[in-house]
Amino acid sequence: MKSLAIIIPVFNEEYSIIGNLSRIISVVQSLTELSINILLVDDGSTDATVQLIRGFISKEKNLHLLCLTRNFGKEAAIYAGLTFAKKCDAAIVMDGDLQHPPSLLPEMVRLWQQGYDVVEACKSSRGPETRAKGVMVRLYTLLFESLTRLGIKNHSDFKLLDKKVIEAYCRLPERERFFRGLINWLHFSTAQISFDVPATDKKTSSWKKWTLIKYAISSIVSFTSFPLHLVTALGGLTFLVSVVIGGIALVDKISGKAIGGFTTVILLLLFIGSVLMFSLGIIGIYIAGMYDELKHRPAFIVNEKESFLGDFRQ
Ligand code: UDP
Ligand code: MG
């Protein structure tokens, strides 16, 4: 019998995790042809999530818990789950707040059994979110796709991965990961299904605005060095502008037409100053990324005392 792991990263989900798990388990029970284990990855929850899950595990033998020592972020939690699921024949990654509908699981499994290595669930609508966030996400997607030539429009982290995809993903050496982009970059045979993102009982997303912005920047930086070339292009542009303005200033000087030019000097200083700071910022982002990777710190640390893996196939 083939084995399937369902990996669910959770962070402060005490208000609904048990109800959500019951829904997921009821769908999982219909997939009788597979040996299915659910691996919850607690990403350093500070509420009662872990206690609630531990209580539930005693009633459900196919449920397992992997606790991280602190909040490492959703990407690290997914990576931790996949690292522990390497021996399974396939794994499905899904959110714990039911915004990734469990009703899609049978269809995902069917497509995998047909031979697809990756089955990804794409959002046909984005569910309830502010207009501003919708616009930002669209702009980010446009920028990411045009710079990296990788399509991620409407993609989500709700994916089924075959064993060979899990192995390839875990072999990638980087610490900062962008799950959606990397799975696309690996380019195994992929099937897509679509879903509408349902509303959640959760009042707000657990992603803080600044974390989302940092995540967006690091995902672009980890896939393309184009912004660094932009710095060179900006250097070329300012050089051209300075040649033109310098030429005009010289001609004015020679023909005795030179005037005070105080405003021009201020404007030029501001322009060159901002181009320099912008360029330094771009270079700084790449150096920071290299510095973080160079330290070779692990992407996550497991709290073995709190975890409950039982007979989970590692
Ligand atoms: N999550 C996590 N670590 C974090 C933030 C979120 O493991 O630092 C989990 C969270 O518990 C949920 C999933 O990632 O299962 C998606 O998070 P959320 O619903 O807050 O994000 P959104 O729906 O806004 O993408
Ligand atoms: Mg959510």
mmCIF file of C-alpha atoms and ligand atoms in Angstrom:
data_model
loop_
_atom_site.group_PDB
_atom_site.id
_atom_site.type_symbol
_atom_site.label_atom_id
_atom_site.label_comp_id
_atom_site.label_asym_id
_atom_site.label_seq_id
_atom_site.Cartn_x
_atom_site.Cartn_y
_atom_site.Cartn_z
ATOM 1 C CA MET A 1 0.000 0.000 0.000
ATOM 2 C CA LYS A 2 1.387 3.443 -0.942
ATOM 3 C CA SER A 3 1.912 5.987 1.804
ATOM 4 C CA LEU A 4 0.829 9.609 1.780
ATOM 5 C CA ALA A 5 1.703 12.301 4.316
ATOM 6 C CA ILE A 6 -0.495 15.335 4.798
ATOM 7 C CA ILE A 7 1.668 18.163 6.098
ATOM 8 C CA ILE A 8 -0.091 21.004 7.872
ATOM 9 C CA PRO A 9 1.926 23.957 9.226
ATOM 10 C CA VAL A 10 0.132 25.502 12.193
ATOM 11 C CA PHE A 11 0.771 28.687 14.115
ATOM 12 C CA ASN A 12 -1.623 29.908 16.806
ATOM 13 C CA GLU A 13 -4.674 28.088 15.454
ATOM 14 C CA GLU A 14 -6.295 27.225 18.809
ATOM 15 C CA TYR A 15 -9.703 28.673 17.875
ATOM 16 C CA SER A 16 -10.465 26.101 15.176
ATOM 17 C CA ILE A 17 -7.711 23.501 14.774
ATOM 18 C CA ILE A 18 -9.645 20.574 16.271
ATOM 19 C CA GLY A 19 -12.793 21.217 14.191
ATOM 20 C CA ASN A 20 -10.632 21.645 11.076
ATOM 21 C CA LEU A 21 -8.695 18.453 11.760
ATOM 22 C CA SER A 22 -11.939 16.503 12.154
ATOM 23 C CA ARG A 23 -13.025 17.771 8.711
ATOM 24 C CA ILE A 24 -9.684 16.804 7.141
ATOM 25 C CA ILE A 25 -9.732 13.352 8.798
ATOM 26 C CA SER A 26 -13.253 12.622 7.562
ATOM 27 C CA VAL A 27 -12.095 13.221 3.960
ATOM 28 C CA VAL A 28 -8.873 11.247 4.515
ATOM 29 C CA GLN A 29 -10.886 8.230 5.707
ATOM 30 C CA SER A 30 -12.536 7.991 2.283
ATOM 31 C CA LEU A 31 -9.113 7.393 0.666
ATOM 32 C CA THR A 32 -8.934 3.750 1.701
ATOM 33 C CA GLU A 33 -6.428 2.663 -0.959
ATOM 34 C CA LEU A 34 -3.587 4.629 0.734
ATOM 35 C CA SER A 35 -1.869 4.564 4.094
ATOM 36 C CA ILE A 36 -2.299 8.206 5.145
ATOM 37 C CA ASN A 37 -0.584 9.993 8.017
ATOM 38 C CA ILE A 38 -1.215 13.592 8.990
ATOM 39 C CA LEU A 39 1.837 15.497 10.188
ATOM 40 C CA LEU A 40 1.069 18.763 11.951
ATOM 41 C CA VAL A 41 4.079 21.043 12.120
ATOM 42 C CA ASP A 42 3.709 23.462 15.008
ATOM 43 C CA ASP A 43 5.624 26.595 14.091
ATOM 44 C CA GLY A 44 6.193 27.843 17.643
ATOM 45 C CA SER A 45 2.569 28.558 18.601
ATOM 46 C CA THR A 46 2.208 30.631 21.760
ATOM 47 C CA ASP A 47 -1.447 29.757 22.412
ATOM 48 C CA ALA A 48 -3.062 26.405 23.303
ATOM 49 C CA THR A 49 -2.628 24.881 19.805
ATOM 50 C CA VAL A 50 -0.052 22.274 20.892
ATOM 51 C CA GLN A 51 -2.003 21.150 23.991
ATOM 52 C CA LEU A 52 -5.202 20.817 21.921
ATOM 53 C CA ILE A 53 -3.418 18.775 19.250
ATOM 54 C CA ARG A 54 -1.764 16.520 21.850
ATOM 55 C CA GLY A 55 -5.185 15.807 23.375
ATOM 56 C CA PHE A 56 -6.574 14.950 19.929
ATOM 57 C CA ILE A 57 -3.617 12.721 18.974
ATOM 58 C CA SER A 58 -4.482 10.294 21.761
ATOM 59 C CA LYS A 59 -7.769 9.594 19.914
ATOM 60 C CA GLU A 60 -6.388 9.528 16.344
ATOM 61 C CA LYS A 61 -3.642 7.050 15.577
ATOM 62 C CA ASN A 62 -2.703 8.535 12.183
ATOM 63 C CA LEU A 63 -2.043 11.978 13.565
ATOM 64 C CA HIS A 64 1.492 13.154 14.388
ATOM 65 C CA LEU A 65 2.994 16.348 15.698
ATOM 66 C CA LEU A 66 6.343 17.908 14.893
ATOM 67 C CA CYS A 67 7.114 20.901 17.112
ATOM 68 C CA LEU A 68 9.645 23.572 16.169
ATOM 69 C CA THR A 69 11.406 25.358 19.023
ATOM 70 C CA ARG A 70 10.073 28.775 17.961
ATOM 71 C CA ASN A 71 8.290 30.536 15.115
ATOM 72 C CA PHE A 72 10.532 29.993 12.068
ATOM 73 C CA GLY A 73 7.872 31.007 9.513
ATOM 74 C CA LYS A 74 5.526 28.997 7.298
ATOM 75 C CA GLU A 75 8.208 28.244 4.683
ATOM 76 C CA ALA A 76 10.464 26.651 7.321
ATOM 77 C CA ALA A 77 7.513 24.687 8.736
ATOM 78 C CA ILE A 78 6.706 23.273 5.272
ATOM 79 C CA TYR A 79 10.378 22.391 4.738
ATOM 80 C CA ALA A 80 10.514 20.693 8.171
ATOM 81 C CA GLY A 81 7.407 18.644 7.340
ATOM 82 C CA LEU A 82 8.786 17.587 3.946
ATOM 83 C CA THR A 83 12.146 16.660 5.488
ATOM 84 C CA PHE A 84 10.355 14.283 7.836
ATOM 85 C CA ALA A 85 8.152 12.887 5.031
ATOM 86 C CA LYS A 86 10.997 11.915 2.673
ATOM 87 C CA LYS A 87 10.219 8.208 2.948
ATOM 88 C CA CYS A 88 6.533 8.620 2.040
ATOM 89 C CA ASP A 89 5.440 7.967 -1.550
ATOM 90 C CA ALA A 90 3.835 11.413 -1.702
ATOM 91 C CA ALA A 91 2.969 14.373 0.498
ATOM 92 C CA ILE A 92 0.260 17.006 0.403
ATOM 93 C CA VAL A 93 0.978 20.415 1.920
ATOM 94 C CA MET A 94 -2.099 22.342 3.086
ATOM 95 C CA ASP A 95 -3.068 25.168 5.478
ATOM 96 C CA GLY A 96 -4.618 24.365 8.836
ATOM 97 C CA ASP A 97 -7.420 26.946 8.623
ATOM 98 C CA LEU A 98 -9.446 25.113 5.902
ATOM 99 C CA GLN A 99 -8.675 27.851 3.365
ATOM 100 C CA HIS A 100 -7.287 24.925 1.366
ATOM 101 C CA PRO A 101 -10.480 22.846 1.063
ATOM 102 C CA PRO A 102 -9.999 19.177 2.120
ATOM 103 C CA SER A 103 -12.681 18.200 -0.447
ATOM 104 C CA LEU A 104 -9.951 18.541 -3.136
ATOM 105 C CA LEU A 105 -7.789 15.786 -1.623
ATOM 106 C CA PRO A 106 -9.390 12.829 -3.502
ATOM 107 C CA GLU A 107 -9.002 14.612 -6.872
ATOM 108 C CA MET A 108 -5.356 15.465 -6.103
ATOM 109 C CA VAL A 109 -4.631 11.846 -5.204
ATOM 110 C CA ARG A 110 -6.387 10.650 -8.380
ATOM 111 C CA LEU A 111 -4.214 12.897 -10.574
ATOM 112 C CA TRP A 112 -1.067 11.695 -8.778
ATOM 113 C CA GLN A 113 -2.128 8.084 -9.362
ATOM 114 C CA GLN A 114 -2.540 8.974 -13.069
ATOM 115 C CA GLY A 115 1.190 9.769 -13.102
ATOM 116 C CA TYR A 116 1.590 13.481 -12.336
ATOM 117 C CA ASP A 117 4.485 14.272 -9.991
ATOM 118 C CA VAL A 118 3.020 17.553 -8.764
ATOM 119 C CA VAL A 119 -0.651 18.395 -8.353
ATOM 120 C CA GLU A 120 -1.184 22.034 -7.515
ATOM 121 C CA ALA A 121 -4.379 23.693 -6.416
ATOM 122 C CA CYS A 122 -4.712 27.176 -7.950
ATOM 123 C CA LYS A 123 -6.953 29.921 -6.630
ATOM 124 C CA SER A 124 -9.801 30.822 -8.988
ATOM 125 C CA SER A 125 -10.851 33.500 -6.496
ATOM 126 C CA ARG A 126 -8.840 34.856 -3.578
ATOM 127 C CA GLY A 127 -11.503 34.847 -0.884
ATOM 128 C CA PRO A 128 -12.094 37.720 1.504
ATOM 129 C CA GLU A 129 -9.162 40.149 1.562
ATOM 130 C CA THR A 130 -8.792 43.917 1.459
ATOM 131 C CA ARG A 131 -8.643 45.686 -1.923
ATOM 132 C CA ALA A 132 -5.213 47.053 -1.043
ATOM 133 C CA LYS A 133 -3.840 43.550 -0.371
ATOM 134 C CA GLY A 134 -5.374 42.246 -3.630
ATOM 135 C CA VAL A 135 -3.705 45.064 -5.611
ATOM 136 C CA MET A 136 -0.339 44.506 -3.863
ATOM 137 C CA VAL A 137 -0.470 40.759 -4.567
ATOM 138 C CA ARG A 138 -1.252 41.400 -8.261
ATOM 139 C CA LEU A 139 1.605 43.906 -8.569
ATOM 140 C CA TYR A 140 4.005 41.544 -6.803
ATOM 141 C CA THR A 141 2.983 38.608 -9.036
ATOM 142 C CA LEU A 142 3.472 40.740 -12.155
ATOM 143 C CA LEU A 143 6.923 41.848 -10.984
ATOM 144 C CA PHE A 144 7.973 38.326 -9.935
ATOM 145 C CA GLU A 145 6.790 36.744 -13.190
ATOM 146 C CA SER A 146 8.358 39.366 -15.453
ATOM 147 C CA LEU A 147 11.703 39.230 -13.630
ATOM 148 C CA THR A 148 11.977 35.461 -13.155
ATOM 149 C CA ARG A 149 9.933 34.060 -16.077
ATOM 150 C CA LEU A 150 8.314 31.629 -13.607
ATOM 151 C CA GLY A 151 4.505 31.552 -13.601
ATOM 152 C CA ILE A 152 3.055 31.777 -10.075
ATOM 153 C CA LYS A 153 -0.205 33.617 -10.819
ATOM 154 C CA ASN A 154 -3.023 32.223 -8.623
ATOM 155 C CA HIS A 155 -0.706 29.541 -7.254
ATOM 156 C CA SER A 156 -0.996 28.469 -3.628
ATOM 157 C CA ASP A 157 0.975 26.317 -1.206
ATOM 158 C CA PHE A 158 -1.741 23.645 -1.484
ATOM 159 C CA LYS A 159 0.208 21.010 -3.434
ATOM 160 C CA LEU A 160 0.669 17.279 -3.728
ATOM 161 C CA LEU A 161 4.287 16.239 -4.319
ATOM 162 C CA ASP A 162 5.532 12.840 -5.398
ATOM 163 C CA LYS A 163 8.429 11.260 -3.477
ATOM 164 C CA LYS A 164 10.976 12.335 -6.135
ATOM 165 C CA VAL A 165 9.810 15.957 -5.935
ATOM 166 C CA ILE A 166 10.110 15.887 -2.119
ATOM 167 C CA GLU A 167 13.636 14.506 -2.423
ATOM 168 C CA ALA A 168 14.637 17.122 -5.015
ATOM 169 C CA TYR A 169 13.119 19.905 -2.899
ATOM 170 C CA CYS A 170 14.917 18.774 0.271
ATOM 171 C CA ARG A 171 18.213 18.475 -1.625
ATOM 172 C CA LEU A 172 18.137 22.177 -2.590
ATOM 173 C CA PRO A 173 20.837 23.820 -0.476
ATOM 174 C CA GLU A 174 19.192 27.148 0.294
ATOM 175 C CA ARG A 175 17.857 28.170 3.671
ATOM 176 C CA GLU A 176 15.479 30.960 2.560
ATOM 177 C CA ARG A 177 12.828 29.140 0.577
ATOM 178 C CA PHE A 178 9.894 30.142 -1.598
ATOM 179 C CA PHE A 179 7.909 26.916 -1.865
ATOM 180 C CA ARG A 180 5.660 27.921 -4.771
ATOM 181 C CA GLY A 181 8.489 29.288 -6.872
ATOM 182 C CA LEU A 182 10.891 26.423 -6.161
ATOM 183 C CA ILE A 183 8.384 23.681 -7.000
ATOM 184 C CA ASN A 184 7.710 25.469 -10.279
ATOM 185 C CA TRP A 185 11.469 25.837 -10.869
ATOM 186 C CA LEU A 186 12.031 22.072 -10.316
ATOM 187 C CA HIS A 187 9.626 21.592 -13.231
ATOM 188 C CA PHE A 188 8.304 18.060 -12.695
ATOM 189 C CA SER A 189 5.155 17.035 -14.582
ATOM 190 C CA THR A 190 2.339 19.069 -13.075
ATOM 191 C CA ALA A 191 -1.451 18.939 -13.047
ATOM 192 C CA GLN A 192 -3.539 21.881 -11.863
ATOM 193 C CA ILE A 193 -6.942 22.032 -10.273
ATOM 194 C CA SER A 194 -8.711 25.186 -9.176
ATOM 195 C CA PHE A 195 -10.565 26.213 -6.040
ATOM 196 C CA ASP A 196 -12.239 29.246 -4.494
ATOM 197 C CA VAL A 197 -10.546 30.349 -1.287
ATOM 198 C CA PRO A 198 -13.246 30.128 1.395
ATOM 199 C CA ALA A 199 -13.578 32.611 4.265
ATOM 200 C CA THR A 200 -11.884 31.661 7.517
ATOM 201 C CA ASP A 201 -13.018 32.048 11.141
ATOM 202 C CA LYS A 202 -9.644 33.647 11.801
ATOM 203 C CA LYS A 203 -9.908 37.423 12.348
ATOM 204 C CA THR A 204 -6.622 38.254 10.622
ATOM 205 C CA SER A 205 -3.930 36.474 8.656
ATOM 206 C CA SER A 206 -1.003 35.400 10.845
ATOM 207 C CA TRP A 207 1.317 37.146 8.386
ATOM 208 C CA LYS A 208 2.318 40.615 9.538
ATOM 209 C CA LYS A 209 2.567 43.292 6.814
ATOM 210 C CA TRP A 210 6.311 43.742 7.219
ATOM 211 C CA THR A 211 6.883 39.937 7.156
ATOM 212 C CA LEU A 212 4.935 39.753 3.889
ATOM 213 C CA ILE A 213 6.996 42.570 2.339
ATOM 214 C CA LYS A 214 10.270 40.905 3.409
ATOM 215 C CA TYR A 215 8.974 37.570 2.047
ATOM 216 C CA ALA A 216 8.092 39.206 -1.291
ATOM 217 C CA ILE A 217 11.548 40.828 -1.585
ATOM 218 C CA SER A 218 13.477 37.687 -0.612
ATOM 219 C CA SER A 219 11.453 35.545 -3.056
ATOM 220 C CA ILE A 220 12.412 37.859 -5.941
ATOM 221 C CA VAL A 221 16.042 38.138 -4.820
ATOM 222 C CA SER A 222 16.403 34.361 -4.535
ATOM 223 C CA PHE A 223 15.261 33.829 -8.136
ATOM 224 C CA THR A 224 16.871 36.643 -10.113
ATOM 225 C CA SER A 225 19.894 38.921 -10.089
ATOM 226 C CA PHE A 226 18.141 41.373 -12.436
ATOM 227 C CA PRO A 227 17.927 44.191 -9.816
ATOM 228 C CA LEU A 228 21.750 44.135 -9.634
ATOM 229 C CA HIS A 229 21.953 44.690 -13.390
ATOM 230 C CA LEU A 230 19.440 47.494 -12.922
ATOM 231 C CA VAL A 231 22.068 49.228 -10.770
ATOM 232 C CA THR A 232 24.501 49.133 -13.708
ATOM 233 C CA ALA A 233 21.760 50.424 -16.030
ATOM 234 C CA LEU A 234 21.023 53.264 -13.584
ATOM 235 C CA GLY A 235 24.738 54.102 -13.544
ATOM 236 C CA GLY A 236 24.703 54.268 -17.371
ATOM 237 C CA LEU A 237 21.595 56.463 -17.334
ATOM 238 C CA THR A 238 23.026 58.961 -14.828
ATOM 239 C CA PHE A 239 26.232 59.057 -16.881
ATOM 240 C CA LEU A 240 24.247 59.956 -20.033
ATOM 241 C CA VAL A 241 22.289 62.622 -18.154
ATOM 242 C CA SER A 242 25.528 64.069 -16.755
ATOM 243 C CA VAL A 243 27.139 64.159 -20.237
ATOM 244 C CA VAL A 244 24.152 66.111 -21.631
ATOM 245 C CA ILE A 245 23.898 68.519 -18.685
ATOM 246 C CA GLY A 246 27.689 68.877 -18.501
ATOM 247 C CA GLY A 247 27.795 69.681 -22.266
ATOM 248 C CA ILE A 248 25.089 72.335 -21.905
ATOM 249 C CA ALA A 249 26.887 73.867 -18.889
ATOM 250 C CA LEU A 250 30.193 74.009 -20.805
ATOM 251 C CA VAL A 251 28.618 75.593 -23.897
ATOM 252 C CA ASP A 252 26.878 78.185 -21.643
ATOM 253 C CA LYS A 253 30.179 78.913 -19.897
ATOM 254 C CA ILE A 254 32.137 79.336 -23.143
ATOM 255 C CA SER A 255 29.462 81.547 -24.708
ATOM 256 C CA GLY A 256 29.324 83.654 -21.523
ATOM 257 C CA LYS A 257 25.668 82.731 -20.875
ATOM 258 C CA ALA A 258 26.298 80.829 -17.623
ATOM 259 C CA ILE A 259 23.851 81.812 -14.872
ATOM 260 C CA GLY A 260 23.732 81.028 -11.157
ATOM 261 C CA GLY A 261 22.339 77.487 -11.600
ATOM 262 C CA PHE A 262 21.690 76.964 -7.881
ATOM 263 C CA THR A 263 18.414 75.057 -8.472
ATOM 264 C CA THR A 264 20.075 72.824 -11.073
ATOM 265 C CA VAL A 265 22.832 71.930 -8.624
ATOM 266 C CA ILE A 266 20.317 71.077 -5.868
ATOM 267 C CA LEU A 267 18.216 68.969 -8.292
ATOM 268 C CA LEU A 268 21.281 67.136 -9.587
ATOM 269 C CA LEU A 269 22.521 66.437 -6.059
ATOM 270 C CA LEU A 270 19.126 65.046 -5.060
ATOM 271 C CA PHE A 271 18.884 62.953 -8.232
ATOM 272 C CA ILE A 272 22.372 61.473 -7.959
ATOM 273 C CA GLY A 273 21.962 60.993 -4.186
ATOM 274 C CA SER A 274 18.755 58.987 -4.624
ATOM 275 C CA VAL A 275 20.153 56.888 -7.472
ATOM 276 C CA LEU A 276 23.199 56.074 -5.295
ATOM 277 C CA MET A 277 21.141 55.212 -2.208
ATOM 278 C CA PHE A 278 18.715 53.115 -4.285
ATOM 279 C CA SER A 279 21.617 51.242 -5.869
ATOM 280 C CA LEU A 280 23.329 50.701 -2.510
ATOM 281 C CA GLY A 281 20.013 49.406 -1.132
ATOM 282 C CA ILE A 282 19.694 46.835 -3.928
ATOM 283 C CA ILE A 283 23.289 45.669 -3.449
ATOM 284 C CA GLY A 284 22.691 45.573 0.335
ATOM 285 C CA ILE A 285 19.667 43.292 -0.065
ATOM 286 C CA TYR A 286 21.759 40.794 -2.051
ATOM 287 C CA ILE A 287 24.663 40.964 0.410
ATOM 288 C CA ALA A 288 22.242 40.409 3.322
ATOM 289 C CA GLY A 289 20.812 37.388 1.481
ATOM 290 C CA MET A 290 24.322 35.979 0.925
ATOM 291 C CA TYR A 291 25.275 36.664 4.566
ATOM 292 C CA ASP A 292 22.203 34.774 5.806
ATOM 293 C CA GLU A 293 22.905 31.801 3.544
ATOM 294 C CA LEU A 294 26.645 31.793 4.335
ATOM 295 C CA LYS A 295 26.054 31.257 8.038
ATOM 296 C CA HIS A 296 24.584 27.837 7.180
ATOM 297 C CA ARG A 297 22.234 27.994 10.131
ATOM 298 C CA PRO A 298 19.511 25.353 9.921
ATOM 299 C CA ALA A 299 16.156 26.600 8.612
ATOM 300 C CA PHE A 300 14.361 25.115 11.642
ATOM 301 C CA ILE A 301 15.091 23.362 14.939
ATOM 302 C CA VAL A 302 12.868 20.539 16.162
ATOM 303 C CA ASN A 303 11.690 20.437 19.755
ATOM 304 C CA GLU A 304 11.867 16.669 20.221
ATOM 305 C CA LYS A 305 10.427 16.697 23.734
ATOM 306 C CA GLU A 306 7.183 18.324 22.548
ATOM 307 C CA SER A 307 6.911 16.413 19.262
ATOM 308 C CA PHE A 308 4.925 13.228 18.889
ATOM 309 C CA LEU A 309 5.974 11.309 15.812
ATOM 310 C CA GLY A 310 5.065 7.767 16.892
ATOM 311 C CA ASP A 311 5.394 5.410 13.926
ATOM 312 C CA PHE A 312 5.584 8.196 11.312
ATOM 313 C CA ARG A 313 7.815 6.983 8.431
ATOM 314 C CA GLN A 314 10.883 9.214 8.575
HETATM 315 N N1 UDP B 1 1.575 29.555 9.510
HETATM 316 C C1 UDP B 1 2.760 29.029 10.025
HETATM 317 N N2 UDP B 1 3.739 29.901 10.448
HETATM 318 C C2 UDP B 1 3.590 31.257 10.378
HETATM 319 C C3 UDP B 1 2.406 31.771 9.807
HETATM 320 C C4 UDP B 1 1.419 30.884 9.377
HETATM 321 O O1 UDP B 1 2.926 27.811 10.114
HETATM 322 O O2 UDP B 1 4.510 31.975 10.791
HETATM 323 C C5 UDP B 1 0.512 28.619 9.060
HETATM 324 C C6 UDP B 1 -0.891 28.924 9.589
HETATM 325 O O3 UDP B 1 -1.142 28.290 10.826
HETATM 326 C C7 UDP B 1 -1.777 28.352 8.491
HETATM 327 C C8 UDP B 1 -0.950 28.601 7.226
HETATM 328 O O4 UDP B 1 0.406 28.775 7.653
HETATM 329 O O5 UDP B 1 -1.986 26.958 8.630
HETATM 330 C C9 UDP B 1 -1.412 29.855 6.474
HETATM 331 O O6 UDP B 1 -1.406 30.975 7.353
HETATM 332 P P1 UDP B 1 -2.544 32.090 7.322
HETATM 333 O O7 UDP B 1 -3.893 31.436 7.188
HETATM 334 O O8 UDP B 1 -2.374 32.980 8.513
HETATM 335 O O9 UDP B 1 -2.127 32.885 6.022
HETATM 336 P P2 UDP B 1 -2.998 33.379 4.769
HETATM 337 O O10 UDP B 1 -4.305 32.613 4.766
HETATM 338 O O11 UDP B 1 -3.149 34.819 4.980
HETATM 339 O O12 UDP B 1 -2.111 33.018 3.612
HETATM 340 MG MG MG B 2 -5.411 31.399 5.916
#
